[in-house]
Coordinates of C-alpha atoms in Angstrom, one line a residue:
Chain A
M21 CA 0.0 0.0 0.0
N22 CA 1.9 3.1 -1.2
R23 CA 2.9 5.0 1.9
T24 CA -0.4 4.5 3.6
D25 CA -2.0 1.8 5.8
N26 CA -5.4 2.6 4.5
L27 CA -6.6 0.7 1.5
I28 CA -9.4 3.4 0.7
E29 CA -9.1 7.0 2.1
L30 CA -11.8 9.7 1.7
R31 CA -10.8 13.2 3.0
D32 CA -13.4 15.7 3.4
V33 CA -15.3 14.5 0.3
S34 CA -18.4 16.4 -0.9
F35 CA -20.7 15.6 -3.9
S36 CA -23.8 16.9 -5.5
Y37 CA -25.6 16.2 -8.9
G38 CA -25.9 20.0 -9.2
G39 CA -28.7 20.6 -6.6
A40 CA -28.8 19.9 -2.9
P41 CA -25.6 18.1 -1.6
I42 CA -25.8 14.4 -1.6
L43 CA -22.7 13.9 0.5
E44 CA -21.0 16.6 2.7
N45 CA -17.5 16.4 4.3
V46 CA -17.2 12.7 4.5
D47 CA -14.0 11.4 6.1
L48 CA -13.6 7.6 5.8
Q49 CA -10.8 5.3 6.0
I50 CA -10.9 1.7 5.2
R51 CA -8.1 -0.8 6.1
E52 CA -7.1 -3.9 4.3
G53 CA -9.1 -6.9 5.3
E54 CA -12.0 -5.0 6.6
F55 CA -15.7 -6.2 6.0
L56 CA -17.5 -2.7 6.1
G57 CA -21.3 -2.5 6.1
I58 CA -22.5 0.9 4.8
V59 CA -26.0 1.6 6.1
G60 CA -28.4 4.6 6.2
P61 CA -31.8 5.8 5.0
N62 CA -32.9 5.7 1.3
A63 CA -31.4 8.6 -0.7
G64 CA -28.8 9.1 2.2
G65 CA -26.0 8.9 -0.4
K66 CA -24.8 5.3 0.2
S67 CA -24.8 4.4 -3.5
T68 CA -23.2 7.8 -4.4
L69 CA -20.4 7.0 -2.0
L70 CA -19.7 3.7 -3.8
K71 CA -19.7 5.4 -7.2
L72 CA -17.3 7.8 -5.9
I73 CA -14.8 5.2 -4.7
L74 CA -15.3 3.5 -8.2
G75 CA -14.5 6.6 -9.8
L76 CA -17.7 6.7 -11.8
L77 CA -18.5 10.0 -10.2
E78 CA -16.0 12.7 -9.1
P79 CA -16.3 14.6 -5.9
Q80 CA -16.7 18.5 -6.0
S81 CA -14.2 18.7 -3.1
G82 CA -12.1 16.7 -1.1
H83 CA -9.9 13.7 -2.3
I84 CA -10.3 10.0 -2.7
R85 CA -7.3 7.5 -2.8
V86 CA -7.8 3.8 -3.4
M87 CA -4.7 1.8 -2.9
G88 CA -2.7 5.2 -3.0
K89 CA -4.0 5.9 -6.5
R90 CA -6.8 7.8 -8.1
P91 CA -10.0 5.8 -8.1
D92 CA -10.3 5.4 -12.0
E93 CA -6.7 4.1 -11.9
A94 CA -7.5 1.6 -9.1
R95 CA -10.8 0.3 -10.2
Q96 CA -9.4 -2.4 -12.3
L97 CA -8.8 -4.1 -9.0
I98 CA -12.3 -3.6 -7.8
G99 CA -15.0 -6.1 -8.2
Y100 CA -18.4 -4.3 -8.2
V101 CA -21.9 -5.7 -7.9
P102 CA -24.5 -3.0 -8.7
Q103 CA -27.8 -2.7 -7.1
Y104 CA -29.7 -3.1 -10.3
P105 CA -28.2 -4.9 -13.4
N106 CA -27.4 -2.2 -16.1
F107 CA -28.4 -4.6 -19.0
P108 CA -31.8 -5.8 -20.4
R109 CA -32.8 -9.2 -19.1
D110 CA -33.6 -10.5 -22.6
F111 CA -30.0 -9.8 -23.9
P112 CA -29.0 -12.8 -25.8
I113 CA -26.1 -14.0 -23.8
T114 CA -25.2 -17.1 -21.5
V115 CA -24.2 -16.7 -17.8
E116 CA -20.6 -17.9 -18.7
Q117 CA -20.3 -15.3 -21.4
A118 CA -21.5 -12.5 -19.3
V119 CA -19.1 -13.5 -16.5
M120 CA -16.2 -13.7 -18.9
I121 CA -16.5 -10.1 -19.8
G122 CA -14.9 -9.5 -16.4
R123 CA -11.7 -11.1 -17.8
L124 CA -11.2 -8.1 -20.2
G125 CA -9.7 -6.1 -17.4
V126 CA -7.5 -8.8 -16.2
R127 CA -6.0 -9.3 -19.6
S128 CA -5.2 -5.7 -19.8
R129 CA -3.1 -5.7 -16.7
Q130 CA -0.9 -8.1 -18.4
S131 CA -0.8 -6.9 -22.0
P132 CA 0.9 -3.8 -23.5
L133 CA -2.1 -3.2 -25.7
G134 CA -4.3 -3.1 -22.7
N135 CA -8.1 -3.3 -23.5
L136 CA -7.3 -2.9 -27.2
Y137 CA -6.0 -6.5 -27.1
P138 CA -7.8 -8.2 -29.9
G139 CA -9.3 -11.6 -30.6
R140 CA -10.9 -14.2 -28.6
Y141 CA -11.1 -15.3 -24.9
K142 CA -8.6 -17.9 -23.9
T143 CA -9.2 -21.3 -22.1
T144 CA -7.9 -19.6 -18.9
D145 CA -10.6 -17.0 -19.1
R146 CA -13.2 -19.8 -19.5
S147 CA -11.8 -21.8 -16.5
A148 CA -11.6 -18.6 -14.4
A149 CA -15.3 -17.9 -15.3
R150 CA -16.3 -21.5 -14.4
Q151 CA -14.4 -21.2 -11.1
A152 CA -15.9 -17.9 -10.2
L153 CA -19.4 -19.4 -10.8
S154 CA -18.7 -22.5 -8.7
E155 CA -17.4 -20.3 -6.0
V156 CA -20.8 -18.5 -5.7
E157 CA -22.6 -22.0 -6.1
A158 CA -23.8 -21.3 -9.6
G159 CA -21.6 -23.6 -11.6
N160 CA -24.7 -25.4 -13.0
L161 CA -26.0 -22.1 -14.5
A162 CA -23.0 -21.5 -16.9
N163 CA -24.9 -22.3 -20.0
R164 CA -28.1 -20.7 -19.1
Q165 CA -29.5 -17.6 -20.8
I166 CA -29.4 -14.8 -18.3
G167 CA -33.2 -14.2 -19.1
T168 CA -34.1 -17.4 -17.5
L169 CA -32.4 -16.7 -14.3
S170 CA -34.4 -16.0 -11.0
G171 CA -33.5 -13.0 -8.9
G172 CA -31.2 -14.9 -6.6
Q173 CA -29.5 -16.7 -9.5
L174 CA -29.0 -13.3 -11.3
Q175 CA -27.4 -11.9 -8.1
R176 CA -24.9 -14.9 -7.9
M177 CA -24.1 -14.3 -11.6
L178 CA -23.4 -10.6 -10.7
L179 CA -21.2 -11.7 -7.8
A180 CA -19.3 -14.2 -10.1
R181 CA -18.7 -11.5 -12.6
A182 CA -17.2 -9.2 -9.9
L183 CA -15.0 -12.2 -8.5
V184 CA -13.6 -13.2 -12.0
V185 CA -11.8 -9.8 -12.0
E186 CA -9.5 -11.2 -9.3
P187 CA -10.3 -8.1 -7.2
A188 CA -8.5 -6.8 -4.1
I189 CA -11.6 -5.0 -3.0
L190 CA -15.2 -6.1 -3.5
I191 CA -18.0 -3.6 -3.5
L192 CA -21.6 -4.5 -3.3
D193 CA -24.7 -2.2 -3.5
E194 CA -27.7 -3.8 -1.8
P195 CA -26.8 -7.3 -2.9
T196 CA -29.8 -8.8 -1.3
A197 CA -32.4 -6.2 -2.1
N198 CA -34.4 -8.2 -4.6
I199 CA -34.1 -11.8 -3.1
D200 CA -35.8 -13.6 -0.3
Q201 CA -34.3 -13.8 3.2
R202 CA -33.1 -17.3 3.1
L203 CA -30.9 -16.4 0.2
E204 CA -29.8 -13.2 2.0
S205 CA -28.0 -15.3 4.8
D206 CA -26.5 -17.5 2.0
I207 CA -25.0 -14.5 0.2
F208 CA -23.6 -13.0 3.5
D209 CA -22.1 -16.3 4.5
L210 CA -20.4 -16.4 1.1
L211 CA -19.1 -12.8 1.6
K212 CA -17.8 -13.7 5.1
R213 CA -15.8 -16.4 3.4
L214 CA -14.5 -14.1 0.7
N215 CA -13.5 -11.6 3.2
E216 CA -10.7 -14.0 4.2
R217 CA -8.9 -12.9 1.0
M218 CA -10.4 -9.5 0.1
T219 CA -11.6 -6.3 1.6
I220 CA -15.4 -5.9 1.2
L221 CA -17.7 -2.9 1.3
V222 CA -21.4 -3.7 1.3
V223 CA -24.3 -1.1 1.3
S224 CA -27.4 -2.4 2.9
H225 CA -30.7 -0.8 4.2
D226 CA -31.0 -3.6 6.9
I227 CA -28.8 -2.3 9.7
G228 CA -29.6 -5.2 12.2
F229 CA -28.9 -7.9 9.7
V230 CA -25.4 -6.7 8.4
S231 CA -24.1 -6.0 11.9
G232 CA -24.1 -9.8 12.4
Y233 CA -21.5 -10.2 9.6
V234 CA -19.5 -7.1 9.1
T235 CA -16.3 -6.0 11.1
R236 CA -17.4 -2.4 11.2
V237 CA -20.6 -0.3 10.2
A238 CA -20.4 3.1 8.6
C239 CA -23.8 5.0 8.8
I240 CA -24.3 7.5 6.0
N241 CA -26.9 10.1 5.8
R242 CA -25.5 13.0 3.7
T243 CA -22.4 12.8 5.9
L244 CA -20.8 10.1 8.1
V245 CA -23.1 9.9 11.0
C246 CA -21.2 7.2 13.0
H247 CA -18.9 4.3 12.5
H248 CA -18.2 1.7 15.1
A249 CA -17.6 -1.9 15.4
D250 CA -19.8 -2.2 18.5
A251 CA -23.6 -3.0 18.4
I252 CA -26.0 -0.5 16.9
D253 CA -28.3 0.7 19.5
G254 CA -31.5 2.8 19.4
Q255 CA -29.5 6.0 20.0
V256 CA -27.5 5.5 16.8
I257 CA -30.5 4.6 14.8
Q258 CA -32.3 7.7 15.9
E259 CA -29.2 9.7 15.0
L260 CA -29.2 8.2 11.5
Y261 CA -32.8 8.3 10.6
G262 CA -33.9 11.2 12.7
E263 CA -36.8 9.6 14.2
N264 CA -37.9 6.6 16.4
V265 CA -37.7 3.5 14.4
H266 CA -38.6 0.0 15.4
M267 CA -35.7 -2.3 15.9
V268 CA -36.2 -5.9 15.0
V269 CA -33.9 -8.4 16.5
H270 CA -32.5 -10.9 14.0
N271 CA -31.1 -14.1 15.2
H272 CA -28.5 -15.8 13.1
Chain B
M24 CA -40.4 -17.1 -61.3
A25 CA -38.8 -19.3 -64.0
E26 CA -38.5 -16.2 -66.0
F27 CA -36.3 -14.6 -63.4
F28 CA -33.9 -17.5 -63.3
T29 CA -33.6 -17.4 -67.2
A30 CA -33.0 -13.7 -67.1
L31 CA -30.5 -14.1 -64.3
T32 CA -28.2 -16.2 -66.5
Q33 CA -28.5 -13.7 -69.4
Y34 CA -28.3 -10.2 -67.9
A35 CA -25.3 -8.8 -66.0
F36 CA -27.4 -6.1 -64.2
L37 CA -29.5 -8.9 -62.6
Q38 CA -26.4 -10.8 -61.6
S39 CA -25.1 -7.4 -60.1
A40 CA -28.3 -7.0 -58.2
V41 CA -28.0 -10.4 -56.7
V42 CA -24.4 -9.8 -55.6
A43 CA -25.4 -6.4 -54.3
G44 CA -28.1 -7.9 -52.1
L45 CA -25.7 -10.5 -50.8
L46 CA -23.1 -7.8 -50.0
A47 CA -25.6 -5.8 -48.2
S48 CA -26.8 -8.7 -46.2
I49 CA -23.4 -9.1 -44.5
G50 CA -23.6 -5.6 -43.1
C51 CA -27.3 -5.9 -42.1
G52 CA -26.7 -9.3 -40.4
V53 CA -23.5 -8.2 -38.5
M54 CA -24.4 -4.6 -37.5
G55 CA -28.1 -5.2 -37.4
T56 CA -27.5 -7.5 -34.5
Y57 CA -25.8 -4.9 -32.6
V58 CA -28.6 -2.4 -33.5
V59 CA -31.3 -4.7 -32.3
V60 CA -29.7 -5.8 -28.9
K61 CA -28.5 -2.3 -28.1
R62 CA -32.0 -0.9 -29.0
I63 CA -30.6 1.9 -31.1
A64 CA -32.9 1.5 -34.2
F65 CA -34.0 5.1 -34.0
L66 CA -30.4 6.2 -33.9
A67 CA -29.7 4.2 -37.0
G68 CA -32.8 5.8 -38.6
G69 CA -31.3 9.2 -37.8
I70 CA -28.1 8.3 -39.5
A71 CA -29.7 6.9 -42.4
H72 CA -31.9 9.8 -43.2
S73 CA -29.2 12.5 -42.5
V74 CA -27.3 10.8 -45.3
L75 CA -29.6 12.5 -48.0
G76 CA -27.8 15.7 -47.1
G77 CA -24.4 14.3 -48.0
M78 CA -25.7 12.6 -51.2
G79 CA -27.3 15.9 -52.3
A80 CA -24.2 18.0 -51.7
A81 CA -22.0 15.4 -53.5
V82 CA -24.4 15.5 -56.5
Y83 CA -24.4 19.3 -56.5
Y84 CA -20.7 19.6 -56.4
G85 CA -20.2 16.8 -58.8
F86 CA -18.7 14.0 -56.7
D87 CA -19.8 10.4 -56.3
P88 CA -23.1 10.4 -54.2
L89 CA -21.9 7.2 -52.5
V90 CA -18.8 9.0 -51.1
G91 CA -21.0 12.0 -50.0
A92 CA -23.3 9.4 -48.3
L93 CA -20.5 7.8 -46.4
I94 CA -19.1 11.2 -45.2
A95 CA -22.4 12.3 -44.0
A96 CA -23.2 9.0 -42.4
V97 CA -20.0 8.9 -40.4
L98 CA -20.3 12.5 -39.4
S99 CA -23.9 12.2 -38.1
A100 CA -22.9 8.9 -36.2
L101 CA -20.1 10.7 -34.5
L102 CA -22.3 13.7 -33.7
I103 CA -25.2 11.7 -32.3
G104 CA -22.8 9.3 -30.4
W105 CA -20.9 12.2 -28.8
V106 CA -24.1 14.0 -27.8
R107 CA -25.4 10.8 -26.3
L108 CA -22.4 10.3 -24.2
Q109 CA -22.3 13.9 -23.0
W110 CA -25.8 14.9 -22.5
Q111 CA -28.1 11.8 -22.3
A112 CA -31.2 13.6 -22.1
Q113 CA -31.2 15.3 -25.5
E114 CA -30.4 12.4 -27.5
D115 CA -33.8 11.8 -29.1
T116 CA -34.4 15.5 -30.0
L117 CA -31.0 15.6 -31.6
I118 CA -31.6 12.5 -33.7
G119 CA -35.0 13.8 -34.9
A120 CA -33.4 17.1 -35.7
L121 CA -30.5 15.4 -37.7
W122 CA -33.0 13.3 -39.3
A123 CA -35.1 16.1 -40.7
I124 CA -32.3 18.6 -41.4
G125 CA -30.2 16.0 -43.4
M126 CA -33.3 15.4 -45.6
A127 CA -34.2 19.0 -46.1
A128 CA -30.7 19.9 -47.1
G129 CA -30.3 16.9 -49.4
I130 CA -33.6 18.0 -51.2
L131 CA -32.4 21.6 -51.5
F132 CA -29.2 20.5 -53.0
I133 CA -30.8 18.1 -55.4
A134 CA -33.4 20.7 -56.5
K135 CA -30.6 23.2 -57.2
T136 CA -28.6 20.7 -59.2
P137 CA -28.8 21.5 -62.8
G138 CA -29.7 18.9 -65.4
Y139 CA -31.9 15.8 -65.3
Q140 CA -33.0 14.8 -61.9
T141 CA -34.2 11.2 -61.8
D142 CA -32.0 10.2 -58.9
L143 CA -34.0 11.5 -55.9
M144 CA -36.4 8.5 -56.0
S145 CA -33.5 6.0 -56.4
Y146 CA -31.7 7.6 -53.3
L147 CA -34.9 7.3 -51.1
F148 CA -36.1 4.0 -52.3
G149 CA -32.9 2.5 -53.7
N150 CA -32.5 0.8 -57.2
I151 CA -30.8 -2.5 -56.8
L152 CA -31.2 -3.0 -60.5
L153 CA -28.9 0.0 -61.3
V154 CA -26.0 -0.9 -59.1
P155 CA -22.8 -0.2 -61.0
E156 CA -19.9 -2.6 -60.9
K157 CA -17.6 0.1 -59.3
S158 CA -20.2 0.2 -56.5
L159 CA -20.1 -3.5 -55.9
W160 CA -16.3 -3.3 -55.2
F161 CA -17.0 -0.3 -52.9
M162 CA -19.7 -2.5 -51.0
A163 CA -17.2 -5.4 -50.9
A164 CA -14.5 -3.2 -49.4
L165 CA -16.9 -1.7 -46.7
D166 CA -18.0 -5.3 -45.8
A167 CA -14.3 -6.4 -45.4
L168 CA -13.6 -3.4 -43.3
L169 CA -16.7 -4.2 -41.2
L170 CA -15.8 -7.9 -40.8
I171 CA -12.1 -7.2 -39.7
I172 CA -13.0 -4.6 -37.1
V173 CA -15.8 -6.7 -35.6
G174 CA -13.7 -9.9 -35.8
T175 CA -10.9 -8.1 -34.0
Y176 CA -12.9 -6.4 -31.3
H177 CA -16.0 -8.5 -30.8
R178 CA -15.3 -9.1 -27.0
Q179 CA -15.0 -5.3 -26.5
F180 CA -18.0 -4.5 -28.5
L181 CA -19.9 -7.2 -26.7
A182 CA -18.8 -5.7 -23.3
V183 CA -19.9 -2.3 -24.4
V184 CA -23.3 -3.2 -25.8
F185 CA -24.1 -5.5 -22.7
D186 CA -23.3 -3.2 -19.9
E187 CA -21.5 0.1 -20.4
E188 CA -20.8 0.8 -16.8
F189 CA -19.3 -2.5 -16.2
A190 CA -17.1 -2.2 -19.2
R191 CA -16.0 1.3 -18.1
L192 CA -15.0 -0.3 -14.9
R193 CA -13.0 -2.9 -16.4
G194 CA -11.0 -0.2 -18.1
I195 CA -12.4 -0.7 -21.6
P196 CA -12.4 2.7 -23.5
V197 CA -16.2 2.8 -23.8
T198 CA -16.4 6.1 -25.7
F199 CA -14.0 4.9 -28.3
F200 CA -15.8 1.5 -28.9
Y201 CA -19.4 3.1 -28.7
L202 CA -18.3 5.7 -31.4
L203 CA -16.6 3.1 -33.6
L204 CA -19.8 0.9 -33.3
L205 CA -21.9 3.8 -34.6
V206 CA -19.5 4.6 -37.4
L207 CA -19.8 0.9 -38.5
V208 CA -23.6 1.3 -38.3
A209 CA -23.1 4.2 -40.5
I210 CA -21.1 2.3 -43.1
T211 CA -23.7 -0.4 -43.1
V212 CA -26.4 2.1 -43.7
V213 CA -24.5 3.3 -46.9
L214 CA -24.2 -0.3 -48.0
L215 CA -27.9 -1.0 -47.6
I216 CA -28.8 2.4 -49.4
Q217 CA -27.6 0.8 -52.7
V218 CA -30.2 -1.9 -52.3
V219 CA -33.4 -0.4 -50.7
G220 CA -32.6 3.3 -50.4
L221 CA -32.3 5.3 -47.3
I222 CA -36.0 5.3 -46.3
L223 CA -36.2 1.6 -46.1
V224 CA -32.7 1.0 -44.6
L225 CA -34.0 0.7 -41.1
A226 CA -36.2 -2.2 -42.0
L227 CA -33.4 -4.3 -43.4
L228 CA -31.1 -3.2 -40.5
T229 CA -33.5 -4.4 -37.9
L230 CA -35.8 -7.1 -39.2
P231 CA -33.4 -9.9 -40.1
A232 CA -31.5 -9.6 -36.8
A233 CA -34.9 -9.3 -34.9
V234 CA -36.1 -12.5 -36.6
A235 CA -32.8 -14.3 -35.8
G236 CA -33.2 -13.1 -32.2
H237 CA -36.4 -15.3 -32.0
Y238 CA -34.4 -18.4 -32.6
V239 CA -30.8 -18.1 -31.5
H240 CA -29.4 -16.7 -28.3
S241 CA -25.8 -15.4 -28.9
L242 CA -24.5 -12.5 -30.8
G243 CA -22.4 -14.6 -33.1
R244 CA -25.3 -16.9 -34.2
M245 CA -27.6 -14.0 -34.5
M246 CA -25.2 -12.3 -37.0
L247 CA -24.9 -15.6 -39.0
L248 CA -28.5 -16.2 -39.1
A249 CA -29.5 -12.6 -39.9
T250 CA -26.9 -12.5 -42.8
L251 CA -28.5 -15.8 -44.2
L252 CA -32.0 -14.4 -43.7
G253 CA -31.1 -11.1 -45.3
S254 CA -29.6 -12.8 -48.2
A255 CA -32.6 -15.1 -48.6
V256 CA -34.9 -12.1 -48.3
S257 CA -33.1 -9.9 -50.8
F258 CA -32.8 -12.6 -53.3
S259 CA -36.4 -13.8 -53.2
G260 CA -37.6 -10.1 -53.1
L261 CA -35.7 -9.5 -56.3
A262 CA -37.1 -12.6 -57.9
L263 CA -40.6 -11.8 -56.8
S264 CA -40.4 -8.3 -58.2
Y265 CA -39.0 -9.3 -61.6
G266 CA -42.0 -10.9 -63.3
P267 CA -44.7 -8.3 -62.5
D268 CA -42.1 -5.5 -62.8
L269 CA -42.4 -4.2 -59.2
P270 CA -39.9 -1.9 -57.7
A271 CA -37.3 -4.3 -56.1
G272 CA -36.5 -2.4 -52.8
P273 CA -40.1 -2.2 -51.4
T274 CA -40.7 -5.9 -52.4
I275 CA -37.6 -6.8 -50.4
I276 CA -38.8 -5.0 -47.4
L277 CA -42.4 -6.2 -47.4
L278 CA -41.1 -9.7 -47.6
A279 CA -38.7 -8.9 -44.7
G280 CA -41.7 -7.5 -42.8
A281 CA -43.9 -10.4 -43.5
V282 CA -41.2 -12.8 -42.3
Y283 CA -40.9 -10.8 -39.2
V284 CA -44.6 -10.7 -38.4
I285 CA -45.1 -14.3 -38.9
S286 CA -42.0 -15.3 -36.8
A287 CA -43.1 -13.0 -34.1
L288 CA -46.6 -14.4 -33.8
A289 CA -45.3 -17.9 -34.0
T290 CA -42.8 -17.4 -31.4
R291 CA -45.5 -15.8 -29.1
A292 CA -47.8 -18.7 -29.7
V293 CA -45.2 -21.3 -28.9
A294 CA -44.2 -19.5 -25.8
R295 CA -47.9 -19.3 -24.6
R296 CA -48.5 -22.9 -25.3
K297 CA -45.3 -23.8 -23.3
T298 CA -46.6 -21.7 -20.3
R299 CA -50.0 -23.3 -20.5
A300 CA -48.5 -26.8 -20.7
S301 CA -46.2 -26.2 -17.8
L302 CA -49.2 -24.7 -15.7
L303 CA -51.5 -27.7 -16.6
D304 CA -48.6 -30.1 -15.8
S305 CA -48.2 -28.6 -12.3
V306 CA -51.9 -28.6 -11.6
N307 CA -52.3 -32.2 -12.7
R308 CA -49.2 -33.2 -10.6
R309 CA -50.8 -31.6 -7.7
R310 CA -54.1 -33.3 -8.3
S311 CA -52.5 -36.7 -8.6
A312 CA -50.4 -36.3 -5.5

């Protein structure tokens, strides 16, 4: 990590889409090996924070370093699972082919031509895609059309596509928003295992649920309201959401 | 029909027409597939119609109209693509404007060109029977260029048409490949103008690929099947139009349209029957259990 212990560093970051500020003066440091849960109310800026770290958006002020580099230089080593897929579900492509697209970035790290490298995928790319799919327990889906997948299966495919990148950091935006609760624990158990070899940032609206898995929680509502490793109590939740909310105790 | 096949062995102009149809089908199969899956038919329509401006200017200043068409097509593809990537909200307005401005400019140029003016109709609706040999070579060269570029960068094109954001995160130069894709669409438009004219280009660009999409589920297979369908449709359209002396372009388009409608209805019917069958199946299983 170039001259810094922090894998990801945000200093005094503010962002707006032109109107009211979405994020203000966010300071956040994330160390290697952390499993960080990012929670907060809807429209509180969670997804925007992720997009800033990925370099898809640029902050109006403040600065962001990922592995000591600018986000757009570091993002080839980040695996990203978006909240909603950015492709039409009826696109004619198999799960394996869709996952294999993630290999384009891996090749460009090795080739002087970068992503202008021409031609076909190699056998190693195909086996990497198969391996990523079996890691998320979706090896049997390889030859399926993406249009035939259920919500949970699609989520696994998106996760495999992020893993095939061989990332140092995995970033997930509400990975369990569109699937049922049994699968939710499955996915988080899987993330817990992946955390042994990579740093993970996961956005969730379900503060009680993620706190059972993550090593630290950051609460975002326009600014960083809190971040602790200890249990989330009613006080924090009130601070975050600005009103009394019911706490539901999850037992894992 | 037999009359057509006899004529085909005798007349060079008919042989040229068949070759032109086949050459155009390669472009429409390969690039049409991208147009259909990326859902940019309206954009392709804008490029096609703006081409009349380039053709009109070329005729007025005494150049080959095909060269004028190519320049206009590439310029409007770059303009539309650039605007889409910069300000997404205004894309459809710009396409509509370019569509109309191109045609208006073209018609003004053609009206002011001194001499005999029969060409307007053949630009608008094509005249596959009057494709000169020189144009066939031009079309073949464009096809070759198209196939080489798509063959070299099909993975990057797939990444960009499938999921732009993910492609960008993987470090693929999305802007470059998106604009290159639109330029190739523009080249295809020019290829097809020879056969069906610029008004009907859109049909040949989208219908064979859309029909192929009913039956095969990968870009490569869609391209191959759409090329075969395009060839079949342009050849049969030419044959059908020859006897009764119908204009070839519209005959080809109507044939393509008919194939599309029948295929779409048949695919829907099959899908419905499958859903019904599986519903009945599960009901029966529950009853017997």
